[in-house]
Short mmCIF file of C-alpha atoms in Angstrom, two decimals:
data_model
loop_
_atom_site.label_atom_id
_atom_site.label_comp_id
_atom_site.label_asym_id
_atom_site.label_seq_id
_atom_site.Cartn_x
_atom_site.Cartn_y
_atom_site.Cartn_z
CA MET A 1 10.36 12.36 -32.92
CA THR A 2 6.59 12.01 -32.74
CA PRO A 3 5.11 14.21 -35.49
CA ILE A 4 2.63 16.80 -34.40
CA PRO A 5 -0.88 16.07 -35.73
CA LYS A 6 -1.51 17.86 -39.01
CA ASN A 7 -4.79 19.47 -40.02
CA ARG A 8 -6.01 19.33 -43.59
CA PHE A 9 -5.57 22.56 -45.52
CA LEU A 10 -8.61 24.73 -45.55
CA PRO A 11 -10.84 25.18 -48.59
CA GLY A 12 -11.95 28.49 -50.06
CA SER A 13 -9.78 31.26 -48.63
CA LEU A 14 -6.63 29.11 -48.60
CA LEU A 15 -6.89 28.22 -52.27
CA VAL A 16 -4.65 31.24 -52.83
CA LEU A 17 -1.88 29.39 -51.00
CA CYS A 18 -1.86 26.61 -53.57
CA ILE A 19 -1.69 29.18 -56.35
CA LEU A 20 1.13 31.03 -54.63
CA MET A 21 3.09 27.83 -54.13
CA GLY A 22 2.54 26.81 -57.71
CA PHE A 23 3.80 30.14 -58.98
CA CYS A 24 6.95 29.99 -56.81
CA PRO A 25 8.64 26.70 -57.78
CA ARG A 26 12.16 28.11 -57.46
CA LEU A 27 11.81 29.24 -53.89
CA HIS A 28 13.94 27.38 -51.36
CA ALA A 29 12.01 25.14 -48.99
CA GLN A 30 12.65 27.55 -46.11
CA ASP A 31 11.26 30.48 -48.14
CA LYS A 32 8.18 28.45 -49.03
CA ASP A 33 7.65 27.56 -45.38
CA HIS A 34 7.69 31.20 -44.33
CA LEU A 35 5.53 32.25 -47.27
CA LEU A 36 2.99 29.71 -46.06
CA LEU A 37 3.23 31.05 -42.51
CA ASP A 38 2.62 34.62 -43.70
CA SER A 39 -0.37 33.47 -45.74
CA LEU A 40 -1.85 31.57 -42.82
CA LYS A 41 -1.49 34.62 -40.58
CA TYR A 42 -3.30 36.72 -43.19
CA VAL A 43 -6.14 34.18 -43.31
CA LEU A 44 -6.28 34.19 -39.49
CA ASP A 45 -6.66 37.97 -39.43
CA GLN A 46 -9.43 37.84 -42.06
CA ALA A 47 -11.26 34.76 -40.70
CA PRO A 48 -15.01 35.49 -40.67
CA ASN A 49 -15.88 33.02 -37.89
CA ASP A 50 -14.41 31.17 -34.90
CA SER A 51 -14.46 27.79 -36.66
CA LEU A 52 -12.17 29.01 -39.46
CA ARG A 53 -10.04 30.90 -36.93
CA LEU A 54 -9.52 27.71 -34.91
CA LYS A 55 -8.59 25.60 -37.92
CA THR A 56 -6.14 28.23 -39.14
CA THR A 57 -4.58 28.51 -35.68
CA PHE A 58 -4.03 24.73 -35.60
CA ASN A 59 -2.35 24.96 -39.01
CA LEU A 60 -0.04 27.67 -37.65
CA VAL A 61 0.83 25.43 -34.70
CA TYR A 62 1.82 22.69 -37.13
CA GLN A 63 3.72 24.91 -39.56
CA HIS A 64 5.80 26.64 -36.87
CA TYR A 65 6.59 23.20 -35.45
CA ILE A 66 7.75 21.95 -38.86
CA VAL A 67 10.24 24.81 -39.25
CA GLY A 68 11.52 24.37 -35.69
CA GLU A 69 9.97 27.55 -34.26
CA TYR A 70 8.71 25.89 -31.10
CA ASP A 71 8.02 29.00 -29.01
CA GLU A 72 5.72 30.37 -31.71
CA SER A 73 4.08 26.96 -32.06
CA ILE A 74 3.35 26.92 -28.32
CA GLN A 75 1.89 30.45 -28.45
CA TYR A 76 -0.53 29.54 -31.23
CA ASN A 77 -1.42 26.29 -29.48
CA GLU A 78 -2.30 28.24 -26.34
CA ALA A 79 -4.63 30.37 -28.44
CA ALA A 80 -6.14 27.24 -30.01
CA LEU A 81 -6.74 25.68 -26.59
CA GLU A 82 -8.45 28.81 -25.26
CA LEU A 83 -10.65 29.09 -28.35
CA SER A 84 -11.55 25.37 -28.20
CA ARG A 85 -12.70 25.76 -24.60
CA ALA A 86 -14.59 28.96 -25.40
CA LEU A 87 -16.42 27.11 -28.18
CA GLY A 88 -17.07 24.14 -25.90
CA SER A 89 -15.41 21.82 -28.44
CA LYS A 90 -14.01 18.86 -26.50
CA PRO A 91 -12.46 17.16 -29.58
CA ASP A 92 -10.52 20.34 -30.42
CA GLU A 93 -9.51 20.78 -26.79
CA ALA A 94 -8.07 17.25 -26.82
CA ASP A 95 -6.25 18.03 -30.09
CA ALA A 96 -4.63 21.11 -28.54
CA LEU A 97 -3.57 19.18 -25.44
CA GLU A 98 -2.08 16.47 -27.63
CA ARG A 99 -0.11 19.09 -29.57
CA TYR A 100 1.22 20.44 -26.29
CA GLY A 101 2.35 16.92 -25.46
CA VAL A 102 4.26 16.61 -28.73
CA LEU A 103 5.83 20.06 -28.39
CA TYR A 104 6.99 19.48 -24.82
CA MET A 105 8.33 16.05 -25.78
CA THR A 106 10.38 17.71 -28.53
CA LEU A 107 11.68 20.22 -25.99
CA ALA A 108 12.50 17.37 -23.55
CA ASP A 109 10.08 18.77 -20.92
CA PHE A 110 8.84 15.29 -20.15
CA GLU A 111 6.55 16.00 -17.20
CA LYS A 112 4.56 18.60 -19.17
CA ALA A 113 4.46 16.22 -22.14
CA LEU A 114 2.98 13.46 -19.97
CA GLU A 115 0.52 15.81 -18.26
CA ASN A 116 -0.93 17.07 -21.53
CA GLN A 117 -1.10 13.66 -23.24
CA ALA A 118 -2.87 12.24 -20.17
CA LYS A 119 -5.44 15.08 -20.22
CA ALA A 120 -6.06 14.51 -23.93
CA ALA A 121 -6.51 10.77 -23.34
CA GLU A 122 -9.02 11.42 -20.54
CA ILE A 123 -11.16 13.67 -22.76
CA ARG A 124 -11.07 11.19 -25.63
CA LYS A 125 -12.05 8.36 -23.32
CA GLU A 126 -15.10 10.38 -22.24
CA LEU A 127 -15.92 11.00 -25.92
CA GLY A 128 -15.54 7.30 -26.75
CA ASP A 129 -12.78 8.06 -29.28
CA ILE A 130 -10.74 4.95 -28.50
CA ARG A 131 -8.32 5.16 -31.42
CA LEU A 132 -7.17 8.70 -30.65
CA MET A 133 -6.99 7.84 -26.94
CA ALA A 134 -4.64 4.97 -27.84
CA GLY A 135 -2.49 7.47 -29.74
CA ASN A 136 -2.06 9.42 -26.52
CA TYR A 137 -0.99 6.25 -24.70
CA SER A 138 1.57 5.62 -27.44
CA ALA A 139 2.98 9.13 -27.05
CA MET A 140 3.12 8.67 -23.27
CA SER A 141 5.03 5.43 -23.77
CA ASN A 142 7.62 7.34 -25.81
CA VAL A 143 8.04 9.85 -22.98
CA TYR A 144 8.39 7.11 -20.37
CA GLN A 145 11.08 5.48 -22.50
CA GLN A 146 13.03 8.75 -22.61
CA GLN A 147 12.98 8.66 -18.80
CA SER A 148 13.86 4.93 -18.64
CA ARG A 149 10.52 4.33 -16.86
CA TRP A 150 10.08 0.91 -18.41
CA GLU A 151 7.21 -0.34 -16.24
CA GLU A 152 5.03 2.70 -17.01
CA ALA A 153 5.91 2.41 -20.71
CA THR A 154 4.87 -1.24 -20.67
CA GLN A 155 1.56 -0.38 -18.99
CA ALA A 156 0.85 2.32 -21.59
CA ASN A 157 1.31 -0.16 -24.42
CA GLN A 158 -0.78 -2.80 -22.69
CA ALA A 159 -3.52 -0.16 -22.56
CA ILE A 160 -3.18 0.29 -26.34
CA ILE A 161 -3.61 -3.46 -26.87
CA ALA A 162 -6.64 -3.51 -24.55
CA ALA A 163 -8.17 -0.58 -26.46
CA GLY A 164 -7.65 -2.40 -29.75
CA GLU A 165 -9.23 -5.57 -28.40
CA GLU A 166 -12.19 -3.57 -27.08
CA ILE A 167 -13.09 -2.23 -30.54
CA GLY A 168 -11.65 -5.08 -32.64
CA ASP A 169 -8.94 -2.88 -34.16
CA ARG A 170 -5.98 -5.01 -35.33
CA GLU A 171 -3.91 -1.94 -36.14
CA LEU A 172 -4.02 -0.85 -32.51
CA ILE A 173 -3.30 -4.36 -31.23
CA GLY A 174 -0.34 -4.68 -33.59
CA THR A 175 0.94 -1.23 -32.64
CA GLY A 176 0.86 -2.08 -28.94
CA LEU A 177 2.71 -5.34 -29.56
CA LEU A 178 5.25 -3.58 -31.75
CA ASN A 179 5.87 -0.97 -29.06
CA LEU A 180 6.33 -3.71 -26.44
CA GLY A 181 8.85 -5.29 -28.80
CA LEU A 182 10.71 -1.99 -28.94
CA LEU A 183 10.80 -1.87 -25.13
CA ASP A 184 12.27 -5.38 -25.09
CA TYR A 185 14.81 -4.27 -27.68
CA LYS A 186 15.87 -1.22 -25.68
CA ASN A 187 16.41 -3.46 -22.67
CA ARG A 188 18.44 -5.84 -24.87
CA ARG A 189 15.91 -8.69 -24.63
CA PHE A 190 16.25 -9.29 -28.34
CA HIS A 191 14.50 -12.66 -28.57
CA HIS A 192 11.45 -11.33 -26.73
CA SER A 193 11.57 -8.33 -29.05
CA ILE A 194 11.60 -10.50 -32.17
CA SER A 195 8.70 -12.61 -30.90
CA ARG A 196 6.52 -9.55 -30.15
CA MET A 197 7.26 -7.95 -33.51
CA GLU A 198 6.48 -11.12 -35.43
CA GLU A 199 3.16 -11.28 -33.56
CA ALA A 200 2.51 -7.63 -34.49
CA LEU A 201 3.26 -8.43 -38.13
CA GLU A 202 0.47 -11.02 -38.21
CA HIS A 203 -2.03 -8.29 -37.29
CA PHE A 204 -0.58 -5.86 -39.83
CA TYR A 205 -0.57 -8.48 -42.61
CA ALA A 206 -4.25 -9.23 -41.92
CA ILE A 207 -5.26 -5.63 -42.68
CA ASN A 208 -2.46 -4.87 -45.17
CA TYR A 209 -1.22 -2.02 -42.98
CA ALA A 210 1.85 -0.99 -44.99
CA ARG A 211 3.26 1.52 -42.52
CA GLY A 212 3.12 -0.96 -39.65
CA ILE A 213 4.65 -3.71 -41.81
CA ALA A 214 7.55 -1.45 -42.80
CA PHE A 215 8.16 -0.39 -39.20
CA ALA A 216 8.11 -4.00 -38.01
CA TYR A 217 10.51 -5.05 -40.78
CA ASN A 218 12.87 -2.26 -39.78
CA ASN A 219 12.92 -3.20 -36.11
CA LEU A 220 13.14 -6.94 -36.76
CA ALA A 221 16.24 -6.18 -38.82
CA ILE A 222 17.72 -4.16 -35.95
CA ALA A 223 17.04 -6.91 -33.39
CA HIS A 224 18.64 -9.56 -35.61
CA ARG A 225 21.56 -7.22 -36.27
CA ASN A 226 22.22 -6.90 -32.55
CA LEU A 227 22.19 -10.68 -32.20
CA GLY A 228 24.86 -10.92 -34.89
CA HIS A 229 22.39 -12.41 -37.40
CA TYR A 230 23.56 -10.16 -40.20
CA ARG A 231 22.05 -12.11 -43.06
CA ASP A 232 18.66 -12.12 -41.35
CA ALA A 233 19.04 -8.41 -40.64
CA MET A 234 19.82 -7.54 -44.25
CA SER A 235 16.94 -9.76 -45.38
CA TRP A 236 14.49 -7.73 -43.27
CA PHE A 237 15.99 -4.45 -44.48
CA THR A 238 15.59 -5.68 -48.08
CA LYS A 239 11.92 -6.53 -47.41
CA MET A 240 11.42 -3.02 -46.08
CA GLN A 241 12.70 -1.23 -49.19
CA PRO A 242 9.52 -1.60 -51.33
CA TYR A 243 7.57 0.00 -48.47
CA THR A 244 9.83 3.06 -48.42
CA ARG A 245 8.59 5.66 -50.90
CA GLU A 246 10.95 8.22 -52.45
CA SER A 247 8.81 10.97 -50.91
CA ASP A 248 9.09 9.40 -47.44
CA VAL A 249 12.24 11.20 -46.32
CA ARG A 250 12.07 9.97 -42.74
CA GLY A 251 11.54 6.38 -43.86
CA ARG A 252 14.51 6.58 -46.24
CA THR A 253 16.54 8.12 -43.44
CA ARG A 254 15.74 5.33 -40.97
CA LEU A 255 16.63 2.71 -43.55
CA ALA A 256 19.95 4.35 -44.45
CA HIS A 257 20.88 4.85 -40.78
CA ASN A 258 20.05 1.30 -39.80
CA ILE A 259 21.82 -0.32 -42.75
CA GLY A 260 24.85 1.83 -41.92
CA PHE A 261 24.70 0.71 -38.31
CA ALA A 262 24.43 -2.94 -39.38
CA HIS A 263 27.63 -2.57 -41.41
CA TYR A 264 29.22 -0.78 -38.43
CA MET A 265 28.36 -3.69 -36.15
CA ARG A 266 29.98 -6.04 -38.67
CA ARG A 267 33.05 -3.77 -38.61
CA ASP A 268 32.55 -3.08 -42.32
CA PHE A 269 33.31 0.59 -41.77
CA ASP A 270 33.84 1.49 -45.42
CA GLN A 271 30.39 0.06 -46.22
CA ALA A 272 28.85 1.79 -43.20
CA LEU A 273 30.13 5.28 -43.95
CA PRO A 274 28.10 6.19 -47.10
CA PHE A 275 24.83 4.99 -45.53
CA ALA A 276 25.49 7.02 -42.38
CA GLN A 277 26.38 10.07 -44.48
CA GLU A 278 23.15 9.72 -46.47
CA ALA A 279 21.08 9.43 -43.29
CA TYR A 280 22.83 12.46 -41.76
CA SER A 281 22.19 14.60 -44.86
CA LEU A 282 18.52 13.59 -45.00
CA ARG A 283 17.98 14.27 -41.31
CA LYS A 284 19.56 17.70 -41.60
CA SER A 285 17.28 18.45 -44.56
CA VAL A 286 14.13 17.92 -42.47
CA ASN A 287 15.49 19.50 -39.27
CA ASP A 288 15.21 16.21 -37.34
CA GLU A 289 17.26 17.08 -34.24
CA VAL A 290 16.75 13.74 -32.50
CA GLY A 291 17.70 11.87 -35.66
CA VAL A 292 20.70 14.14 -36.30
CA PHE A 293 21.91 13.37 -32.78
CA SER A 294 21.89 9.59 -33.29
CA THR A 295 23.32 9.69 -36.83
CA ALA A 296 26.03 12.20 -35.88
CA GLN A 297 27.01 9.79 -33.08
CA LEU A 298 27.13 6.94 -35.60
CA LEU A 299 29.19 8.93 -38.11
CA GLY A 300 31.62 9.97 -35.40
CA SER A 301 31.95 6.37 -34.18
CA ILE A 302 32.61 5.05 -37.70
CA LEU A 303 35.30 7.66 -38.33
CA VAL A 304 36.92 6.93 -34.94
CA GLN A 305 37.11 3.24 -35.86
CA GLN A 306 38.75 4.25 -39.16
CA GLY A 307 41.29 6.35 -37.25
CA GLN A 308 39.96 9.57 -38.82
CA PHE A 309 39.86 11.44 -35.53
CA ALA A 310 39.87 14.99 -36.94
CA ASP A 311 36.90 14.16 -39.17
CA ALA A 312 35.07 12.41 -36.33
CA ARG A 313 35.29 15.26 -33.82
CA PRO A 314 32.77 17.70 -35.45
CA TYR A 315 30.07 15.00 -35.56
CA LEU A 316 30.62 13.95 -31.95
CA GLN A 317 30.67 17.60 -30.87
CA GLU A 318 27.45 18.29 -32.77
CA ALA A 319 25.76 15.36 -31.03
CA PHE A 320 26.97 16.68 -27.68
CA THR A 321 25.70 20.21 -28.44
CA LEU A 322 22.27 18.89 -29.45
CA ALA A 323 22.05 16.78 -26.29
CA GLN A 324 23.00 19.77 -24.13
CA ALA A 325 20.42 22.01 -25.81
CA ARG A 326 17.67 19.42 -25.33
CA GLU A 327 18.70 18.88 -21.68
CA ASN A 328 18.16 15.17 -22.18
CA PRO A 329 20.33 13.30 -19.62
CA THR A 330 20.28 10.01 -21.56
CA GLU A 331 21.43 11.72 -24.75
CA ARG A 332 24.03 13.73 -22.83
CA SER A 333 25.49 10.62 -21.21
CA THR A 334 25.64 8.94 -24.64
CA ALA A 335 27.44 11.99 -26.05
CA TYR A 336 29.96 11.94 -23.19
CA LEU A 337 30.55 8.26 -23.96
CA GLY A 338 31.29 9.04 -27.62
CA LEU A 339 33.72 11.82 -26.70
CA GLY A 340 35.41 9.57 -24.14
CA ILE A 341 35.99 6.88 -26.76
CA TRP A 342 37.38 9.54 -29.13
CA HIS A 343 39.97 10.57 -26.53
CA ALA A 344 40.76 6.99 -25.47
CA ARG A 345 41.46 5.75 -29.01
CA GLN A 346 44.08 8.48 -29.34
CA GLY A 347 45.73 7.61 -26.04
CA ALA A 348 44.47 10.72 -24.20
CA PHE A 349 43.48 8.66 -21.20
CA ASP A 350 43.03 11.44 -18.62
CA SER A 351 40.67 13.30 -20.96
CA ALA A 352 38.84 10.05 -21.72
CA LEU A 353 38.25 9.31 -18.04
CA ILE A 354 36.90 12.83 -17.46
CA GLN A 355 34.30 12.29 -20.20
CA PHE A 356 33.44 8.80 -18.94
CA ASP A 357 32.96 10.09 -15.37
CA ARG A 358 30.67 12.86 -16.62
CA GLY A 359 28.71 10.32 -18.63
CA ILE A 360 28.22 8.06 -15.60
CA ALA A 361 27.06 10.99 -13.46
CA MET A 362 24.57 12.06 -16.12
CA ALA A 363 23.30 8.48 -16.59
CA GLN A 364 22.79 8.22 -12.83
CA THR A 365 20.68 11.39 -13.00
CA ALA A 366 18.54 9.69 -15.63
CA THR A 367 18.57 6.40 -13.64
CA ASP A 368 19.70 4.83 -16.91
CA THR A 369 21.62 1.72 -15.88
CA ALA A 370 22.10 0.64 -19.51
CA ILE A 371 24.20 3.73 -20.33
CA GLN A 372 26.07 3.43 -17.01
CA ALA A 373 26.95 -0.15 -17.90
CA ARG A 374 28.15 0.86 -21.38
CA ILE A 375 30.44 3.52 -19.92
CA HIS A 376 31.91 1.13 -17.34
CA GLU A 377 32.50 -1.27 -20.23
CA GLU A 378 34.37 1.45 -22.14
CA ILE A 379 36.40 2.23 -19.01
CA GLY A 380 37.37 -1.44 -18.96
CA ASN A 381 38.26 -1.24 -22.65
CA PHE A 382 40.35 1.86 -21.97
CA PHE A 383 42.37 0.15 -19.23
CA VAL A 384 42.91 -2.87 -21.49
CA GLN A 385 44.29 -0.50 -24.13
CA GLU A 386 46.61 0.97 -21.47
CA GLY A 387 47.64 -2.51 -20.29
CA LEU A 388 46.27 -1.94 -16.78
CA TYR A 389 44.51 -5.27 -16.41
CA PRO A 390 43.50 -5.18 -12.70
CA GLN A 391 41.74 -1.83 -13.31
CA ALA A 392 40.14 -3.27 -16.45
CA LEU A 393 38.74 -6.14 -14.38
CA GLU A 394 37.22 -3.61 -11.96
CA GLY A 395 35.57 -1.75 -14.83
CA TYR A 396 34.07 -4.89 -16.33
CA LEU A 397 32.90 -6.22 -12.96
CA ALA A 398 31.21 -2.86 -12.21
CA CYS A 399 29.52 -3.15 -15.59
CA LEU A 400 28.37 -6.70 -14.80
CA GLN A 401 26.66 -5.56 -11.59
CA LEU A 402 24.45 -3.20 -13.63
CA MET A 403 23.29 -5.91 -16.03
CA GLU A 404 20.61 -7.71 -14.06
CA GLY A 405 18.33 -9.42 -16.57
CA ASN A 406 20.51 -8.41 -19.52
CA ALA A 407 21.74 -11.71 -20.96
CA PHE A 408 23.11 -10.02 -24.06
CA GLY A 409 25.28 -7.66 -22.02
CA LYS A 410 26.41 -10.37 -19.61
CA GLY A 411 27.58 -12.55 -22.47
CA THR A 412 29.72 -9.69 -23.76
CA ILE A 413 31.26 -8.85 -20.39
CA TYR A 414 32.05 -12.48 -19.55
CA ARG A 415 33.97 -12.59 -22.84
CA LYS A 416 35.88 -9.43 -21.97
CA LEU A 417 36.70 -10.71 -18.49
CA GLY A 418 38.07 -13.82 -20.16
CA GLU A 419 40.20 -11.67 -22.46
CA VAL A 420 41.72 -9.74 -19.54
CA LEU A 421 42.54 -12.92 -17.64
CA ALA A 422 44.04 -14.43 -20.79
CA GLN A 423 46.33 -11.39 -21.07
CA GLN A 424 47.52 -12.22 -17.56
CA LYS A 425 47.96 -15.86 -18.60
CA GLU A 426 45.43 -17.00 -16.01
CA TRP A 427 44.25 -19.64 -18.44
CA SER A 428 41.83 -21.69 -16.35
CA GLU A 429 39.89 -18.65 -15.11
CA ALA A 430 39.86 -17.18 -18.61
CA ILE A 431 38.47 -20.41 -20.06
CA GLU A 432 35.78 -20.48 -17.36
CA TYR A 433 34.58 -16.97 -18.26
CA TYR A 434 34.69 -17.79 -21.98
CA GLU A 435 32.59 -20.90 -21.45
CA GLN A 436 30.04 -18.91 -19.42
CA SER A 437 29.91 -16.39 -22.27
CA ILE A 438 29.24 -19.13 -24.82
CA VAL A 439 26.45 -20.65 -22.70
CA ILE A 440 24.71 -17.27 -22.34
CA ASN A 441 25.15 -16.25 -25.98
CA GLU A 442 23.94 -19.61 -27.26
CA SER A 443 20.86 -19.31 -25.05
CA ILE A 444 19.93 -16.07 -26.83
CA ASP A 445 21.17 -17.25 -30.23
CA HIS A 446 23.81 -14.50 -30.41
CA THR A 447 25.95 -16.28 -32.96
CA GLY A 448 28.26 -13.33 -33.61
CA ALA A 449 29.40 -13.31 -29.99
CA VAL A 450 29.76 -17.10 -29.93
CA ALA A 451 31.98 -16.89 -33.02
CA ASP A 452 34.24 -14.34 -31.28
CA VAL A 453 34.58 -16.41 -28.10
CA LEU A 454 35.47 -19.51 -30.11
CA VAL A 455 38.40 -17.56 -31.61
CA ALA A 456 39.52 -16.53 -28.12
CA LEU A 457 39.47 -20.17 -26.98
CA GLY A 458 41.45 -21.10 -30.07
CA ASP A 459 44.07 -18.52 -29.07
CA ILE A 460 44.33 -19.88 -25.52
CA PHE A 461 44.78 -23.50 -26.57
CA ARG A 462 47.42 -22.48 -29.12
CA GLU A 463 49.31 -20.76 -26.29
CA GLN A 464 49.05 -23.99 -24.31
CA GLU A 465 50.28 -25.94 -27.37
CA GLU A 466 47.05 -27.95 -27.58
CA TYR A 467 46.96 -27.43 -31.34
CA ASP A 468 44.17 -29.84 -32.28
CA ARG A 469 41.78 -28.22 -29.79
CA SER A 470 42.86 -24.78 -30.96
CA ILE A 471 42.19 -25.62 -34.63
CA ASP A 472 38.81 -27.13 -33.72
CA TYR A 473 37.68 -23.90 -32.05
CA TYR A 474 38.84 -21.79 -35.00
CA GLN A 475 37.03 -24.06 -37.46
CA GLN A 476 33.82 -23.82 -35.41
CA SER A 477 34.09 -20.03 -35.50
CA LEU A 478 34.77 -20.04 -39.24
CA ALA A 479 31.73 -22.22 -39.92
CA LEU A 480 29.45 -19.91 -37.89
CA ARG A 481 30.75 -16.80 -39.65
CA GLU A 482 30.29 -18.29 -43.11
CA GLU A 483 26.80 -19.57 -42.25
CA GLU A 484 25.56 -16.29 -40.73
CA GLY A 485 27.49 -13.85 -42.94
CA ILE A 486 29.42 -12.49 -39.95
CA GLY A 487 32.56 -10.42 -40.50
CA GLY A 488 35.93 -11.04 -38.85
CA LEU A 489 37.11 -13.79 -41.20
CA ALA A 490 40.64 -12.35 -41.27
CA THR A 491 40.98 -12.82 -37.51
CA VAL A 492 40.02 -16.50 -37.76
CA TRP A 493 42.33 -17.14 -40.73
CA GLN A 494 45.14 -15.44 -38.82
CA GLY A 495 44.57 -17.68 -35.80
CA LEU A 496 44.45 -20.81 -37.96
CA GLY A 497 47.59 -19.77 -39.80
CA ALA A 498 49.53 -19.13 -36.60
CA THR A 499 48.38 -22.44 -35.12
CA TYR A 500 49.31 -24.47 -38.20
CA LEU A 501 52.74 -22.82 -38.22
CA ALA A 502 53.25 -23.53 -34.52
CA SER A 503 52.24 -27.17 -35.04
CA GLY A 504 54.80 -27.61 -37.82
CA GLN A 505 52.46 -27.35 -40.85
CA PRO A 506 53.95 -24.34 -42.69
CA GLU A 507 52.11 -24.82 -45.99
CA LEU A 508 48.67 -24.57 -44.39
CA GLY A 509 49.93 -21.86 -42.04
CA ASN A 510 51.17 -19.64 -44.87
CA GLN A 511 47.97 -20.21 -46.85
CA TYR A 512 45.72 -18.97 -44.04
CA LEU A 513 48.02 -16.10 -43.08
CA ASN A 514 48.18 -14.81 -46.64
CA GLN A 515 44.36 -15.00 -46.84
CA ALA A 516 44.20 -12.96 -43.63
CA LEU A 517 46.71 -10.45 -44.95
CA GLU A 518 44.72 -9.86 -48.14
CA LYS A 519 41.49 -9.44 -46.17
CA HIS A 520 43.15 -6.91 -43.84
CA ARG A 521 44.33 -5.00 -46.91
CA GLN A 522 40.80 -4.92 -48.31
CA GLU A 523 39.44 -3.69 -44.98
CA GLN A 524 42.25 -1.12 -44.63
CA ASN A 525 43.20 -2.56 -41.26
CA PRO A 526 46.87 -1.66 -40.66
CA GLU A 527 46.93 -3.21 -37.18
CA GLY A 528 45.68 -6.53 -38.54
CA MET A 529 48.22 -6.40 -41.38
CA ALA A 530 51.07 -5.73 -38.94
CA GLU A 531 50.05 -8.63 -36.71
CA THR A 532 49.79 -10.97 -39.70
CA TYR A 533 53.21 -9.90 -40.98
CA LEU A 534 54.65 -10.70 -37.55
CA SER A 535 53.14 -14.19 -37.69
CA LEU A 536 54.50 -14.73 -41.20
CA ALA A 537 57.94 -13.60 -40.09
CA GLN A 538 58.19 -16.01 -37.15
CA PRO A 539 60.89 -18.69 -37.69
CA ASN A 540 59.61 -22.24 -37.91
CA GLU A 541 62.20 -25.00 -38.05
CA GLY A 542 64.29 -22.97 -40.51
CA THR A 543 61.50 -22.65 -43.09
CA ALA A 544 61.27 -19.23 -44.75
CA ARG A 545 57.86 -17.60 -44.93
CA GLY A 546 56.07 -16.86 -48.19
CA LEU A 547 55.34 -13.15 -47.80
CA THR A 548 52.99 -11.73 -50.44
#
């Protein structure tokens, strides 16, 4: 959430506020907030001139915003705008319009947010205040992103870069590049995203702009995480930590959320949970509704993966309630997706499909093809779980049609199409899809996905009794996982063990299967343990298995 601009506290009359706050250290934060509001209103009533009245009104706009009282914030901002115009103060008029933009963005009234930011930018351009004008463009970019209007968002950030070049401001240039990197990230063009952010870092390093450096580190970590480069991701997160002050609650929150999500992507759910819980608690403490939405979704997803469905439901429901209240179609479609997965994992397929259908309809309203594609992918996953493979193929193919220009997504769906065809023992077609997936994922350096497809190819060639080829694919996957710090080692060891057993090498087979079994135990993965026990129990030329 873009923070509303904050005025400095006023001298003189407001000194009493500092004294009051100092004498009330045991008050809860909420009590202190309202004490401050009451004091500001008193100062407003007693203000001897319009200048002090305007500054106090702006402070009331900010303070009501901070405590989540948006209607009151809007009322005071209306008064500030009228007074600014009455005084003929163009800078203050632009400030009030900008505050309207932030407030309406928070309330998901995107057209009003854009209208007011654009008006503020126009005034600041006339005044020659290029830096503040660029801030309006940045806010407009955020609104366009909420509406999935990527071209307009790109143009807004190009305007920021042009403004920075006009006045020789490396902070602005870096900010524009960083924002373009975020647009690439949101459209899953991760390599473009990394390139832009590294370019932004060069500008931030040159002026020692700590906030920009920290933000770039954070988003570089996220981009690498989504490419399956978990060691690189954790390296960037580690670099970010010295830039995150204890007093910076939002910075600490972002870091905790993103580290939790990195562990989630690695399927290290036990590691992910405490970070997500920390981020959730911090976001609740500062009334960050947008942040609570995303972290509640993450917490719910982690708990679903752990099979803790009763614990997951309140978080997913909270995310849904927040999305409904904000009337944000992208958030609402994401919430429907989370609830659909919750139902599907428990076998409640009719309920799952209802949620998925609602999510698709909402995503179509937002013209958000990325969310539509994700839901079609989950529909495919759901039919795979049900064993309805022709319907699963339809779901994945529908997803593929929505992924124009999304190499990352295509690589994933080609893999899943291969998996469905492998279940139907259509080996040659499955291999073809797997090979297409590898080509795409290698082209974007998505090593995590390549490692998964290599395991799938190992499985196919074991089924076809081509054991040497099977073992070669497993070993390639193992090497990638060890090099990049990617999870899923138990799956590879299990495949190797089963292949060595099938090829008549029980000693090596038992060794790998017991390694897999121990790893599944550590990860509390009962399904993996059951599958490994089945492999260990298979007869092989009369040789008993060494169960541990």
